[in-house]
Short mmCIF file of C-alpha atoms in Angstrom, two decimals:
data_model
loop_
_atom_site.label_atom_id
_atom_site.label_comp_id
_atom_site.label_asym_id
_atom_site.label_seq_id
_atom_site.Cartn_x
_atom_site.Cartn_y
_atom_site.Cartn_z
CA MET A 1 -3.63 -9.91 43.94
CA THR A 2 -0.11 -8.75 42.82
CA SER A 3 1.23 -10.02 39.57
CA ASN A 4 4.99 -9.20 41.00
CA PHE A 5 6.41 -11.11 44.50
CA ILE A 6 8.96 -13.15 45.43
CA PHE A 7 8.13 -16.77 46.05
CA THR A 8 10.85 -19.16 48.17
CA SER A 9 10.67 -22.72 48.55
CA GLU A 10 12.62 -25.37 50.66
CA SER A 11 14.34 -29.07 50.07
CA VAL A 12 16.38 -31.09 52.46
CA THR A 13 18.64 -33.67 52.30
CA SER A 14 18.37 -37.50 53.05
CA GLY A 15 19.33 -37.34 56.67
CA HIS A 16 17.30 -34.48 57.60
CA PRO A 17 15.75 -36.38 60.74
CA ASP A 18 11.79 -35.75 59.13
CA LYS A 19 13.22 -37.50 56.14
CA ILE A 20 14.87 -40.22 57.43
CA CYS A 21 11.64 -40.97 59.27
CA ASP A 22 9.22 -40.91 55.54
CA GLN A 23 12.49 -43.03 53.76
CA VAL A 24 11.83 -45.85 56.93
CA SER A 25 8.31 -45.70 56.43
CA ASP A 26 8.23 -45.99 52.70
CA ALA A 27 10.96 -48.59 53.35
CA VAL A 28 8.46 -50.40 55.35
CA VAL A 29 5.90 -50.17 52.40
CA ASP A 30 8.48 -51.55 49.84
CA HIS A 31 9.41 -54.69 51.74
CA PHE A 32 5.71 -55.64 52.49
CA LEU A 33 4.66 -55.04 48.22
CA LYS A 34 7.93 -56.94 46.99
CA GLN A 35 5.97 -59.72 48.85
CA ASP A 36 2.61 -59.39 48.47
CA ALA A 37 1.37 -57.05 45.90
CA ASP A 38 -1.72 -56.69 47.88
CA ALA A 39 -0.86 -55.89 51.52
CA ARG A 40 -2.32 -52.71 53.05
CA VAL A 41 0.16 -50.63 55.19
CA ILE A 42 0.28 -48.07 57.04
CA ALA A 43 4.01 -47.08 58.81
CA GLU A 44 4.85 -44.23 60.49
CA CYS A 45 8.07 -43.52 62.60
CA ALA A 46 9.76 -40.81 64.97
CA ILE A 47 13.20 -40.29 65.60
CA SER A 48 15.82 -38.42 68.12
CA SER A 49 19.00 -38.89 69.66
CA GLY A 50 19.92 -42.61 69.65
CA VAL A 51 16.46 -44.06 69.40
CA MET A 52 13.19 -44.88 67.13
CA PHE A 53 9.64 -45.15 67.18
CA LEU A 54 8.26 -47.21 64.59
CA SER A 55 4.53 -48.09 63.81
CA CYS A 56 3.03 -50.66 61.76
CA HIS A 57 -0.25 -51.76 60.97
CA TYR A 58 -0.78 -54.22 57.99
CA ALA A 59 -2.63 -56.64 56.52
CA SER A 60 -1.19 -59.19 54.13
CA ALA A 61 -0.28 -62.40 52.94
CA ALA A 62 3.59 -61.91 53.19
CA PRO A 63 5.06 -63.81 56.41
CA ALA A 64 5.84 -61.44 59.27
CA LEU A 65 8.62 -58.67 58.47
CA ASP A 66 11.24 -57.44 60.90
CA ILE A 67 10.88 -53.64 60.74
CA SER A 68 13.52 -52.82 63.20
CA GLU A 69 15.83 -54.67 60.63
CA ILE A 70 14.76 -52.60 57.77
CA ALA A 71 15.02 -49.16 59.62
CA ARG A 72 18.53 -50.22 60.83
CA ARG A 73 19.17 -50.73 56.99
CA THR A 74 17.77 -47.54 55.77
CA ILE A 75 19.65 -45.75 58.43
CA THR A 76 22.76 -47.27 57.32
CA GLU A 77 22.08 -46.40 53.73
CA ILE A 78 21.68 -42.93 54.57
CA GLY A 79 25.13 -42.99 55.84
CA TYR A 80 25.34 -41.06 59.41
CA PRO A 81 28.85 -41.80 61.04
CA LYS A 82 28.10 -44.23 63.95
CA GLU A 83 29.31 -41.27 66.40
CA VAL A 84 26.34 -39.30 65.17
CA PHE A 85 23.70 -41.71 64.89
CA ASP A 86 24.47 -45.47 65.29
CA ALA A 87 22.23 -47.84 63.28
CA ALA A 88 23.40 -50.45 64.92
CA ASP A 89 22.71 -50.00 68.66
CA CYS A 90 20.11 -47.28 67.96
CA ALA A 91 17.17 -48.21 70.40
CA ILE A 92 14.30 -48.88 67.91
CA LEU A 93 10.39 -49.11 69.42
CA THR A 94 7.95 -50.91 67.21
CA SER A 95 4.51 -51.44 67.41
CA VAL A 96 3.33 -53.85 65.04
CA MET A 97 -0.45 -54.58 64.29
CA ASP A 98 -1.70 -57.60 62.08
CA HIS A 99 -5.13 -56.69 60.44
CA SER A 100 -4.84 -59.85 58.42
CA ARG A 101 -7.87 -61.60 59.93
CA SER A 102 -9.94 -58.75 59.29
CA ASP A 103 -8.73 -56.39 56.47
CA TYR A 104 -6.66 -58.44 54.08
CA ILE A 105 -8.73 -58.65 50.68
CA PRO A 106 -6.81 -59.82 47.72
CA MET A 107 -7.88 -58.17 44.11
CA ASN A 108 -7.05 -58.74 40.71
CA LEU A 109 -7.90 -54.94 39.59
CA ASP A 110 -6.53 -55.93 36.13
CA ALA A 111 -9.23 -58.53 35.71
CA MET A 112 -11.94 -56.49 37.23
CA ASN A 113 -14.91 -55.10 34.89
CA ASP A 114 -15.95 -51.52 34.73
CA ALA A 115 -18.94 -52.35 37.74
CA LYS A 116 -16.35 -54.19 40.07
CA LEU A 117 -13.91 -51.56 39.96
CA ASP A 118 -17.53 -49.51 41.34
CA THR A 119 -16.95 -51.53 44.18
CA VAL A 120 -13.57 -50.75 45.37
CA THR A 121 -14.66 -47.46 47.25
CA ALA A 122 -12.39 -44.50 49.08
CA ARG A 123 -12.05 -45.95 52.60
CA GLN A 124 -10.70 -42.40 53.89
CA GLN A 125 -12.06 -39.09 53.19
CA ALA A 126 -9.97 -36.57 51.41
CA SER A 127 -9.56 -33.70 49.08
CA VAL A 128 -6.44 -34.07 46.76
CA PHE A 129 -4.75 -31.42 44.57
CA GLY A 130 -2.44 -31.40 41.82
CA TYR A 131 -0.56 -28.75 40.27
CA ALA A 132 1.86 -27.72 37.00
CA CYS A 133 3.11 -25.01 35.58
CA ASP A 134 5.42 -24.31 32.38
CA GLN A 135 8.11 -22.81 34.49
CA THR A 136 10.30 -25.83 34.27
CA LYS A 137 10.98 -28.76 31.69
CA ASP A 138 9.35 -31.00 34.42
CA LEU A 139 6.26 -28.81 34.67
CA MET A 140 7.00 -27.89 38.14
CA PRO A 141 7.15 -24.33 39.89
CA LEU A 142 10.86 -23.01 39.66
CA PRO A 143 11.77 -22.58 43.38
CA ILE A 144 11.17 -26.29 44.45
CA TRP A 145 12.47 -27.56 41.82
CA LEU A 146 15.80 -25.65 41.71
CA ALA A 147 15.38 -26.53 45.64
CA HIS A 148 15.83 -30.16 44.94
CA ARG A 149 18.26 -29.98 42.36
CA LEU A 150 20.59 -28.71 44.90
CA ALA A 151 19.91 -31.12 48.12
CA HIS A 152 20.30 -33.62 45.66
CA ARG A 153 23.69 -32.26 45.16
CA MET A 154 24.55 -32.29 48.84
CA ASP A 155 23.69 -35.89 48.81
CA VAL A 156 25.70 -36.47 46.17
CA ILE A 157 28.55 -34.61 47.86
CA TYR A 158 28.50 -36.18 50.90
CA ALA A 159 27.80 -39.90 49.55
CA THR A 160 31.26 -39.59 47.58
CA ASN A 161 32.96 -37.78 50.33
CA LYS A 162 33.69 -34.78 48.98
CA LEU A 163 33.50 -32.99 51.78
CA PRO A 164 34.27 -35.21 54.77
CA TYR A 165 33.59 -32.88 57.18
CA LEU A 166 30.10 -32.20 56.43
CA LEU A 167 27.00 -34.67 57.65
CA PRO A 168 24.35 -35.86 55.44
CA ASP A 169 21.67 -32.84 57.10
CA ALA A 170 21.23 -29.87 55.04
CA GLU A 171 18.46 -27.31 54.40
CA ILE A 172 18.35 -25.28 51.20
CA GLN A 173 15.52 -21.79 50.35
CA VAL A 174 15.87 -21.31 47.24
CA GLY A 175 13.85 -17.43 46.36
CA PHE A 176 12.62 -16.46 42.96
CA GLU A 177 11.24 -13.05 42.01
CA PHE A 178 8.44 -13.38 39.49
CA HIS A 179 6.85 -10.94 37.61
CA ASN A 180 3.48 -11.58 36.09
CA PHE A 181 3.13 -14.65 37.67
CA GLN A 182 6.38 -15.85 35.46
CA PRO A 183 10.18 -16.50 37.46
CA PHE A 184 11.80 -13.13 36.19
CA ARG A 185 15.22 -13.75 38.57
CA LEU A 186 17.16 -15.51 40.97
CA HIS A 187 16.59 -13.74 44.25
CA SER A 188 18.32 -15.94 46.71
CA ILE A 189 19.63 -19.19 47.69
CA THR A 190 19.90 -19.96 51.92
CA LEU A 191 22.12 -23.66 52.21
CA VAL A 192 22.57 -24.74 56.04
CA ALA A 193 24.95 -27.59 56.04
CA THR A 194 25.59 -29.46 58.95
CA GLN A 195 29.64 -30.27 60.05
CA HIS A 196 30.66 -33.41 62.60
CA ASP A 197 31.38 -32.54 65.87
CA ASP A 198 35.26 -32.13 65.75
CA SER A 199 35.36 -30.03 62.54
CA ASP A 200 37.86 -27.80 62.40
CA ILE A 201 36.66 -26.32 59.24
CA ARG A 202 36.51 -22.46 58.80
CA LEU A 203 33.59 -20.84 57.69
CA GLU A 204 34.93 -18.79 55.14
CA ASP A 205 36.43 -22.01 53.83
CA LEU A 206 33.12 -24.08 54.18
CA ARG A 207 30.61 -21.45 52.26
CA LYS A 208 33.47 -21.52 49.57
CA ASP A 209 33.36 -25.25 49.48
CA VAL A 210 29.43 -25.55 49.38
CA MET A 211 29.49 -23.06 46.30
CA ASP A 212 31.92 -24.45 44.30
CA LYS A 213 31.08 -27.55 44.32
CA ALA A 214 27.28 -27.35 45.10
CA ILE A 215 25.74 -24.33 44.23
CA GLU A 216 27.45 -23.11 41.08
CA PRO A 217 27.59 -26.50 39.59
CA VAL A 218 23.77 -26.76 39.89
CA LEU A 219 23.11 -23.53 38.27
CA LYS A 220 25.35 -24.41 35.54
CA LYS A 221 23.71 -27.29 34.53
CA GLU A 222 20.11 -25.84 34.59
CA LYS A 223 21.10 -23.28 32.79
CA ILE A 224 19.81 -20.82 35.92
CA THR A 225 22.22 -17.31 36.42
CA PHE A 226 22.48 -14.99 39.19
CA ASP A 227 23.26 -11.24 39.35
CA ALA A 228 24.99 -8.98 41.78
CA ASP A 229 21.70 -8.44 43.59
CA THR A 230 21.21 -12.38 44.21
CA ILE A 231 21.62 -13.00 48.15
CA ILE A 232 23.89 -16.29 48.37
CA ASN A 233 23.45 -17.50 51.86
CA ILE A 234 25.70 -20.12 53.53
CA ASN A 235 25.50 -21.15 56.74
CA PRO A 236 24.51 -17.64 57.47
CA GLU A 237 24.50 -18.40 61.30
CA GLY A 238 27.58 -20.07 61.52
CA PRO A 239 28.83 -23.59 62.00
CA ARG A 240 25.99 -26.21 62.39
CA LYS A 241 25.47 -29.33 64.20
CA GLY A 242 22.77 -31.96 62.35
CA GLY A 243 21.19 -34.87 62.40
CA PRO A 244 18.73 -36.99 64.98
CA ALA A 245 20.76 -35.77 67.96
CA VAL A 246 20.08 -32.34 67.34
CA HIS A 247 16.46 -32.03 66.11
CA SER A 248 13.57 -34.93 65.95
CA GLY A 249 12.07 -35.98 62.76
CA LEU A 250 8.43 -37.26 62.30
CA THR A 251 6.98 -39.36 59.18
CA GLY A 252 4.87 -36.93 57.02
CA ARG A 253 6.01 -33.40 58.52
CA LYS A 254 7.43 -31.89 55.09
CA THR A 255 4.25 -31.99 52.56
CA GLY A 256 5.27 -28.94 51.10
CA ILE A 257 8.59 -30.31 49.86
CA ASP A 258 7.16 -33.38 49.00
CA THR A 259 4.77 -31.66 46.94
CA TYR A 260 4.76 -27.94 45.24
CA GLY A 261 6.97 -26.19 47.50
CA GLY A 262 4.13 -24.27 48.95
CA TYR A 263 3.91 -22.93 45.63
CA ALA A 264 0.49 -24.80 44.87
CA ARG A 265 -2.33 -26.37 47.59
CA SER A 266 -1.87 -29.45 48.54
CA SER A 267 -3.94 -31.90 51.01
CA GLY A 268 -1.51 -31.64 53.95
CA ALA A 269 -1.99 -35.46 54.36
CA ALA A 270 1.32 -37.04 54.44
CA LEU A 271 2.33 -39.29 51.28
CA SER A 272 5.22 -41.75 52.76
CA GLY A 273 4.30 -44.91 54.79
CA LYS A 274 0.81 -45.48 53.03
CA ASP A 275 0.14 -48.30 50.79
CA PRO A 276 -1.12 -47.90 47.17
CA MET A 277 -4.56 -48.17 47.93
CA ARG A 278 -4.62 -45.17 50.12
CA ILE A 279 -6.46 -42.79 48.26
CA ASP A 280 -5.02 -39.46 50.06
CA ARG A 281 -1.66 -40.60 48.36
CA VAL A 282 -2.83 -41.91 44.89
CA GLY A 283 -4.99 -39.38 44.46
CA ALA A 284 -2.65 -36.85 44.79
CA TYR A 285 -0.49 -38.66 42.59
CA ILE A 286 -3.32 -39.27 39.65
CA ALA A 287 -3.99 -35.48 40.07
CA ARG A 288 -0.94 -34.52 39.53
CA TYR A 289 -0.55 -36.77 36.46
CA ALA A 290 -3.98 -34.68 35.06
CA ALA A 291 -2.54 -31.26 35.86
CA LYS A 292 0.71 -32.11 34.14
CA ASN A 293 -1.34 -33.67 30.82
CA VAL A 294 -3.25 -30.54 30.74
CA VAL A 295 0.09 -28.23 30.55
CA ALA A 296 1.61 -30.37 28.43
CA ALA A 297 -1.40 -30.38 25.74
CA ASN A 298 -0.88 -26.82 25.68
CA LEU A 299 -4.73 -26.08 26.86
CA ALA A 300 -3.02 -24.16 29.54
CA ARG A 301 0.14 -22.74 31.18
CA GLU A 302 -0.56 -23.45 34.83
CA CYS A 303 -3.54 -26.04 36.23
CA GLU A 304 -4.65 -27.16 39.60
CA ILE A 305 -6.79 -30.56 39.86
CA GLN A 306 -8.68 -31.18 43.27
CA LEU A 307 -10.66 -34.38 43.64
CA SER A 308 -12.67 -34.78 46.47
CA TYR A 309 -13.27 -38.73 48.00
CA SER A 310 -15.78 -39.62 50.51
CA ILE A 311 -15.70 -43.17 52.36
CA GLY A 312 -17.72 -45.87 50.51
CA ILE A 313 -17.58 -44.24 47.30
CA ALA A 314 -15.61 -45.30 44.33
CA ASP A 315 -15.94 -41.83 41.90
CA PRO A 316 -14.30 -38.61 43.11
CA VAL A 317 -17.38 -36.42 44.50
CA SER A 318 -15.81 -33.63 42.93
CA VAL A 319 -13.52 -32.93 39.99
CA ARG A 320 -12.58 -29.26 39.45
CA VAL A 321 -9.92 -27.59 37.52
CA ARG A 322 -8.49 -24.28 37.60
CA THR A 323 -6.22 -23.06 35.18
CA PHE A 324 -5.89 -19.33 36.47
CA GLY A 325 -6.60 -17.54 33.51
CA THR A 326 -3.90 -19.50 31.18
CA SER A 327 -6.45 -21.15 29.15
CA GLY A 328 -8.49 -20.83 25.97
CA LEU A 329 -11.03 -23.06 27.07
CA ASP A 330 -13.63 -23.04 29.97
CA ASP A 331 -12.07 -24.66 32.96
CA SER A 332 -15.30 -27.39 33.01
CA VAL A 333 -14.17 -28.36 29.43
CA ILE A 334 -11.06 -29.28 30.73
CA ALA A 335 -12.70 -31.00 33.44
CA ASP A 336 -14.72 -33.23 31.12
CA ARG A 337 -12.36 -34.13 28.92
CA LEU A 338 -10.53 -35.42 32.15
CA LYS A 339 -12.93 -37.57 33.42
CA GLU A 340 -13.62 -39.36 30.11
CA VAL A 341 -9.75 -40.17 29.54
CA ILE A 342 -8.67 -40.59 33.53
CA ASP A 343 -10.08 -43.32 35.22
CA PHE A 344 -10.17 -41.33 38.86
CA ARG A 345 -11.44 -44.04 41.29
CA PRO A 346 -9.37 -45.74 43.39
CA GLY A 347 -8.67 -49.27 41.62
CA GLY A 348 -8.56 -47.58 38.42
CA ILE A 349 -5.89 -44.93 39.59
CA VAL A 350 -3.69 -48.25 40.92
CA ARG A 351 -4.64 -49.95 37.55
CA GLU A 352 -3.68 -47.40 35.51
CA LEU A 353 -0.20 -46.07 37.34
CA GLY A 354 0.61 -49.58 38.19
CA LEU A 355 0.98 -48.98 41.59
CA LYS A 356 0.93 -52.24 43.47
CA THR A 357 3.96 -53.71 41.95
CA LEU A 358 6.56 -51.33 41.38
CA SER A 359 8.03 -51.75 44.36
CA ASP A 360 8.67 -55.56 43.39
CA GLN A 361 9.74 -54.65 39.33
CA LEU A 362 11.78 -51.96 40.47
CA GLY A 363 13.65 -53.42 43.37
CA GLY A 364 12.30 -50.83 46.14
CA PHE A 365 9.97 -47.70 44.68
CA TYR A 366 8.43 -45.85 47.46
CA ARG A 367 11.72 -45.04 49.33
CA LYS A 368 12.93 -43.20 46.22
CA LEU A 369 9.97 -40.77 46.61
CA ALA A 370 10.74 -39.75 50.28
CA VAL A 371 13.32 -37.86 49.61
CA TYR A 372 13.47 -34.59 46.24
CA GLY A 373 9.64 -34.68 46.05
CA HIS A 374 7.08 -36.94 45.07
CA MET A 375 6.42 -34.82 42.16
CA GLY A 376 8.21 -33.49 39.24
CA ARG A 377 10.80 -36.20 39.54
CA SER A 378 12.47 -37.17 36.20
CA ASP A 379 15.76 -38.58 38.07
CA ILE A 380 13.46 -41.95 38.39
CA GLU A 381 10.62 -43.55 36.24
CA VAL A 382 7.44 -42.24 38.03
CA PRO A 383 4.14 -43.25 36.48
CA TRP A 384 2.31 -40.06 37.30
CA GLU A 385 5.06 -38.05 35.60
CA SER A 386 4.16 -39.19 32.00
CA THR A 387 2.53 -37.31 29.24
CA ALA A 388 1.26 -40.30 27.38
CA ILE A 389 -2.24 -38.67 27.73
CA ALA A 390 -1.66 -35.50 26.70
CA SER A 391 -2.71 -35.63 23.08
CA LYS A 392 -6.04 -37.42 24.23
CA LEU A 393 -7.20 -34.10 25.64
CA ILE A 394 -6.95 -31.94 22.69
#
């Protein structure tokens, strides 16, 4: 494998239809968990022009929720103008299944001893991955890290009405040239911003506005430079319409954006719309936690953690570490140290990271993860981004 290459990663803003669906799904999860920390929830939705379909399977002691109202409130907060997507008048079709009589099992994980935690087994089959590297201060791959910052900046520009002709739907691709597996120079930024149908903004003015108000401020803040050969493409195909009226959306369709931008492996399973007892969600979080602490402890410059779970078994059947030749230790030694420090059982993960109570404590938590990635977040307090156990691995 060549050590010199160009790698690109993509992020999108909060008004992208796929991300609307992720946010609505996680808003439903948050609302259940605020009322009942033991709630089991699976929420998925699809959106198109003027219509949303929202499915929810749940088991909870909480009173029934109006999930269509949660969806309308979330769409309103994203900020589409009524003429593009009207949160109040759009059709929302719901399918709600209450499994509380058969599947609701309250669990006080904090009070469980080790033997009791062994009874909290995986209810899904899953192989999940976590990754960390020293390319950025947040120990994330640089292409997706910068793409998320540009997406966030575009959302700020929209929310503060600095460019009133824009819609909250934008796509950003960032490319870096790598030498010897390390970022060497910024190769390219392609940013596609969408506009109102009646916008009379000239294309050259839009490009200048986006460069001046989005790209240059982010690069300056993050101390990333571009040279004469860096390719900056802003709406390369001209003006673009956006939002659900133009392209449909679906929960869980942006797994690369949610994780490592394709630079490292991910399980492929959706993260949003699932309660914290779903191992295909929280397993990805604890794997990131493990990988980040390995790199933070300077045991490796790059680390991938693979965890495999089988239905009915608490412990992962596999804990595999790969450091890609960047560690002075054998990968199996690092794996053994991680197993001594981290409880990888489903109940242990939820207890260690406090995942059941975050929605209530923070006034909504999981919806915040549905844009700008679930990993590498430093703008919000995320427990799996802590490096508190790094010293225990040395």
